Amino acid sequence: MGFFRRLFAKKHDKTIPKLETISTYADESCRAAEGQISEPVIFDDDRNYFEAVRADAITGDVEAEMALALCYIEGKGVTADVPRGMRELELVAAKGYVDAMDALAEYYRDGMYGIRKDLTKMAVWLTRGAEAGSFYAMEELASNYAGGKNGFREDHEVAHLWYYRLYKNGGGSLAKLMYAVGLFNGYPENPEKQQSNARLLLEEIDEILDLDILKSGQRVRGESMIKQMADEGYRPAQYVLSGIRRMKAEKVVADIIKNIYNNVRA
């Protein structure tokens, strides 16, 4: 049995909680994988845990190699050696193991265990993880770009791209909702292929082209997706839909006031 399940094992308890320091394993892909693996091994103490991890790591088990790196970083069953643990973790990540990439991004973001906070390295590992298929990294990138957080510039078009990728890879209801919101805001249905075509056209023939006309179909599709999710009982979608309806109502009122004002002036 690989060490991925042992990593979650709790003494004298066969439940498998989230790691206290690495929330990256909470994403949907990880939860799906957990259901395919047998019950965890329970260790009597941290030292036995460390020795078992090390024994499996020697065989080349990548999950055990990551667990061993975390032991050194967190001082679990061994004297903490954070530089060694981070080197080991980067070696595991270099093998393409996305959970290690996610962990590195989180460590550099939060500066845990005396690790120096480094948002540049966080961005590097998030990007590598997302490109390798990590749901956690895709969602973090989308969120950071959408909100201009953690050293990222605010860029809703790039955020839409990552929500699109997350949604297309089965990232769950929230990814679908955020993709639909992007459509409603006028971003392309396939941002990887439709790279700002409307914007390029506007630059060339700005005097005759109305961007709203180009985006109207996407807005209709986005609102339709949001309404469908709301009708299915997804509460975030219901909240977004109510906001759209309120925005439309306010626009109608504003248009009425504008028309009254224009008529009075005339």
PDB file of N, CA, C and O in Angstrom, residues 8 19 34 42 45 51 54-55 57 59-60 81 102 111 117 125 157 165 167 172 202 221 228 239 249 253-254:
ATOM      1  N   PHE A   8      -2.363  10.372   5.897  1.00  0.00           N
ATOM      2  CA  PHE A   8      -3.543  10.915   6.546  1.00  0.00           C
ATOM      3  C   PHE A   8      -3.905  10.160   7.833  1.00  0.00           C
ATOM      4  O   PHE A   8      -4.862  10.508   8.506  1.00  0.00           O
ATOM      5  N   LEU A  19      -4.887  16.951   6.249  1.00  0.00           N
ATOM      6  CA  LEU A  19      -3.652  17.372   6.907  1.00  0.00           C
ATOM      7  C   LEU A  19      -3.853  18.760   7.496  1.00  0.00           C
ATOM      8  O   LEU A  19      -4.440  19.637   6.870  1.00  0.00           O
ATOM      9  N   GLU A  34      -9.115   8.936  -2.973  1.00  0.00           N
ATOM     10  CA  GLU A  34      -9.142   8.292  -1.657  1.00  0.00           C
ATOM     11  C   GLU A  34     -10.139   7.140  -1.609  1.00  0.00           C
ATOM     12  O   GLU A  34      -9.906   6.140  -0.954  1.00  0.00           O
ATOM     13  N   ILE A  42      -2.278   2.297  10.993  1.00  0.00           N
ATOM     14  CA  ILE A  42      -2.246   3.150  12.172  1.00  0.00           C
ATOM     15  C   ILE A  42      -0.917   2.940  12.893  1.00  0.00           C
ATOM     16  O   ILE A  42      -0.542   1.813  13.203  1.00  0.00           O
ATOM     17  N   ASP A  45       3.429   5.581  17.178  1.00  0.00           N
ATOM     18  CA  ASP A  45       4.089   6.838  17.491  1.00  0.00           C
ATOM     19  C   ASP A  45       4.711   7.418  16.235  1.00  0.00           C
ATOM     20  O   ASP A  45       4.812   6.757  15.194  1.00  0.00           O
ATOM     21  N   GLU A  51       9.947   5.937  10.328  1.00  0.00           N
ATOM     22  CA  GLU A  51      10.748   4.804   9.849  1.00  0.00           C
ATOM     23  C   GLU A  51      10.024   4.066   8.721  1.00  0.00           C
ATOM     24  O   GLU A  51      10.645   3.628   7.743  1.00  0.00           O
ATOM     25  N   ARG A  54      10.274   6.180   5.587  1.00  0.00           N
ATOM     26  CA  ARG A  54      11.617   6.125   5.013  1.00  0.00           C
ATOM     27  C   ARG A  54      11.849   4.808   4.288  1.00  0.00           C
ATOM     28  O   ARG A  54      12.460   4.796   3.205  1.00  0.00           O
ATOM     29  N   ALA A  55      11.349   3.702   4.866  1.00  0.00           N
ATOM     30  CA  ALA A  55      11.522   2.396   4.231  1.00  0.00           C
ATOM     31  C   ALA A  55      10.833   2.351   2.869  1.00  0.00           C
ATOM     32  O   ALA A  55      11.380   1.814   1.895  1.00  0.00           O
ATOM     33  N   ALA A  57      10.113   4.990   1.025  1.00  0.00           N
ATOM     34  CA  ALA A  57      10.740   5.987   0.151  1.00  0.00           C
ATOM     35  C   ALA A  57      11.964   5.406  -0.538  1.00  0.00           C
ATOM     36  O   ALA A  57      12.247   5.715  -1.702  1.00  0.00           O
ATOM     37  N   THR A  59      12.325   2.553  -1.695  1.00  0.00           N
ATOM     38  CA  THR A  59      11.902   1.732  -2.838  1.00  0.00           C
ATOM     39  C   THR A  59      11.497   2.585  -4.041  1.00  0.00           C
ATOM     40  O   THR A  59      11.192   2.050  -5.109  1.00  0.00           O
ATOM     41  N   GLY A  60      11.454   3.908  -3.858  1.00  0.00           N
ATOM     42  CA  GLY A  60      11.070   4.789  -4.952  1.00  0.00           C
ATOM     43  C   GLY A  60       9.600   5.147  -4.993  1.00  0.00           C
ATOM     44  O   GLY A  60       9.133   5.740  -5.973  1.00  0.00           O
ATOM     45  N   ASP A  81      14.244  19.361   9.903  1.00  0.00           N
ATOM     46  CA  ASP A  81      15.309  19.858   9.028  1.00  0.00           C
ATOM     47  C   ASP A  81      14.597  20.445   7.812  1.00  0.00           C
ATOM     48  O   ASP A  81      14.456  19.786   6.771  1.00  0.00           O
ATOM     49  N   ASP A 102       1.660  21.408  -5.230  1.00  0.00           N
ATOM     50  CA  ASP A 102       0.659  22.131  -4.449  1.00  0.00           C
ATOM     51  C   ASP A 102       1.183  22.478  -3.062  1.00  0.00           C
ATOM     52  O   ASP A 102       0.988  23.588  -2.556  1.00  0.00           O
ATOM     53  N   GLY A 111       4.455  30.797   4.338  1.00  0.00           N
ATOM     54  CA  GLY A 111       5.670  30.925   5.135  1.00  0.00           C
ATOM     55  C   GLY A 111       5.645  30.096   6.404  1.00  0.00           C
ATOM     56  O   GLY A 111       6.062  30.557   7.466  1.00  0.00           O
ATOM     57  N   LYS A 117       8.476  33.329   3.261  1.00  0.00           N
ATOM     58  CA  LYS A 117       7.363  33.584   2.340  1.00  0.00           C
ATOM     59  C   LYS A 117       7.917  34.125   1.035  1.00  0.00           C
ATOM     60  O   LYS A 117       8.693  35.082   1.011  1.00  0.00           O
ATOM     61  N   TRP A 125       5.159  27.473  -8.661  1.00  0.00           N
ATOM     62  CA  TRP A 125       4.671  26.124  -8.379  1.00  0.00           C
ATOM     63  C   TRP A 125       3.178  25.982  -8.632  1.00  0.00           C
ATOM     64  O   TRP A 125       2.718  24.907  -9.043  1.00  0.00           O
ATOM     65  N   GLU A 157      -9.580  38.112 -17.504  1.00  0.00           N
ATOM     66  CA  GLU A 157      -9.522  37.253 -18.686  1.00  0.00           C
ATOM     67  C   GLU A 157      -8.674  36.014 -18.413  1.00  0.00           C
ATOM     68  O   GLU A 157      -9.045  34.900 -18.807  1.00  0.00           O
ATOM     69  N   ARG A 165     -10.488  25.898 -17.789  1.00  0.00           N
ATOM     70  CA  ARG A 165      -9.727  24.647 -17.742  1.00  0.00           C
ATOM     71  C   ARG A 165     -10.186  23.757 -16.592  1.00  0.00           C
ATOM     72  O   ARG A 165     -10.300  22.529 -16.742  1.00  0.00           O
ATOM     73  N   TYR A 167     -13.161  23.746 -15.139  1.00  0.00           N
ATOM     74  CA  TYR A 167     -14.491  23.246 -15.476  1.00  0.00           C
ATOM     75  C   TYR A 167     -14.409  22.111 -16.502  1.00  0.00           C
ATOM     76  O   TYR A 167     -15.050  21.061 -16.331  1.00  0.00           O
ATOM     77  N   GLY A 172     -15.887  20.537 -10.854  1.00  0.00           N
ATOM     78  CA  GLY A 172     -17.010  20.683  -9.937  1.00  0.00           C
ATOM     79  C   GLY A 172     -17.888  21.890 -10.204  1.00  0.00           C
ATOM     80  O   GLY A 172     -17.667  22.674 -11.134  1.00  0.00           O
ATOM     81  N   LEU A 202     -11.819  45.181 -32.499  1.00  0.00           N
ATOM     82  CA  LEU A 202     -12.148  46.525 -32.025  1.00  0.00           C
ATOM     83  C   LEU A 202     -11.016  47.503 -32.288  1.00  0.00           C
ATOM     84  O   LEU A 202     -11.244  48.654 -32.636  1.00  0.00           O
ATOM     85  N   ARG A 221     -25.596  32.550 -23.124  1.00  0.00           N
ATOM     86  CA  ARG A 221     -25.192  31.193 -22.747  1.00  0.00           C
ATOM     87  C   ARG A 221     -24.773  31.142 -21.283  1.00  0.00           C
ATOM     88  O   ARG A 221     -25.137  30.227 -20.547  1.00  0.00           O
ATOM     89  N   GLN A 228     -29.689  27.368 -14.956  1.00  0.00           N
ATOM     90  CA  GLN A 228     -29.857  25.922 -14.837  1.00  0.00           C
ATOM     91  C   GLN A 228     -29.314  25.414 -13.504  1.00  0.00           C
ATOM     92  O   GLN A 228     -29.950  24.609 -12.816  1.00  0.00           O
ATOM     93  N   TYR A 239     -27.554  32.788  -5.843  1.00  0.00           N
ATOM     94  CA  TYR A 239     -27.112  34.111  -5.403  1.00  0.00           C
ATOM     95  C   TYR A 239     -26.654  34.947  -6.593  1.00  0.00           C
ATOM     96  O   TYR A 239     -27.012  36.119  -6.730  1.00  0.00           O
ATOM     97  N   ALA A 249     -32.563  44.937 -13.467  1.00  0.00           N
ATOM     98  CA  ALA A 249     -33.642  45.818 -13.006  1.00  0.00           C
ATOM     99  C   ALA A 249     -33.122  47.238 -12.808  1.00  0.00           C
ATOM    100  O   ALA A 249     -33.784  48.217 -13.187  1.00  0.00           O
ATOM    101  N   VAL A 253     -34.315  50.727 -14.723  1.00  0.00           N
ATOM    102  CA  VAL A 253     -34.671  51.954 -14.011  1.00  0.00           C
ATOM    103  C   VAL A 253     -33.804  53.114 -14.479  1.00  0.00           C
ATOM    104  O   VAL A 253     -34.298  54.224 -14.722  1.00  0.00           O
ATOM    105  N   ALA A 254     -32.508  52.854 -14.635  1.00  0.00           N
ATOM    106  CA  ALA A 254     -31.590  53.903 -15.082  1.00  0.00           C
ATOM    107  C   ALA A 254     -31.954  54.385 -16.484  1.00  0.00           C
ATOM    108  O   ALA A 254     -31.906  55.588 -16.776  1.00  0.00           O
TER     109      ALA A 254
END
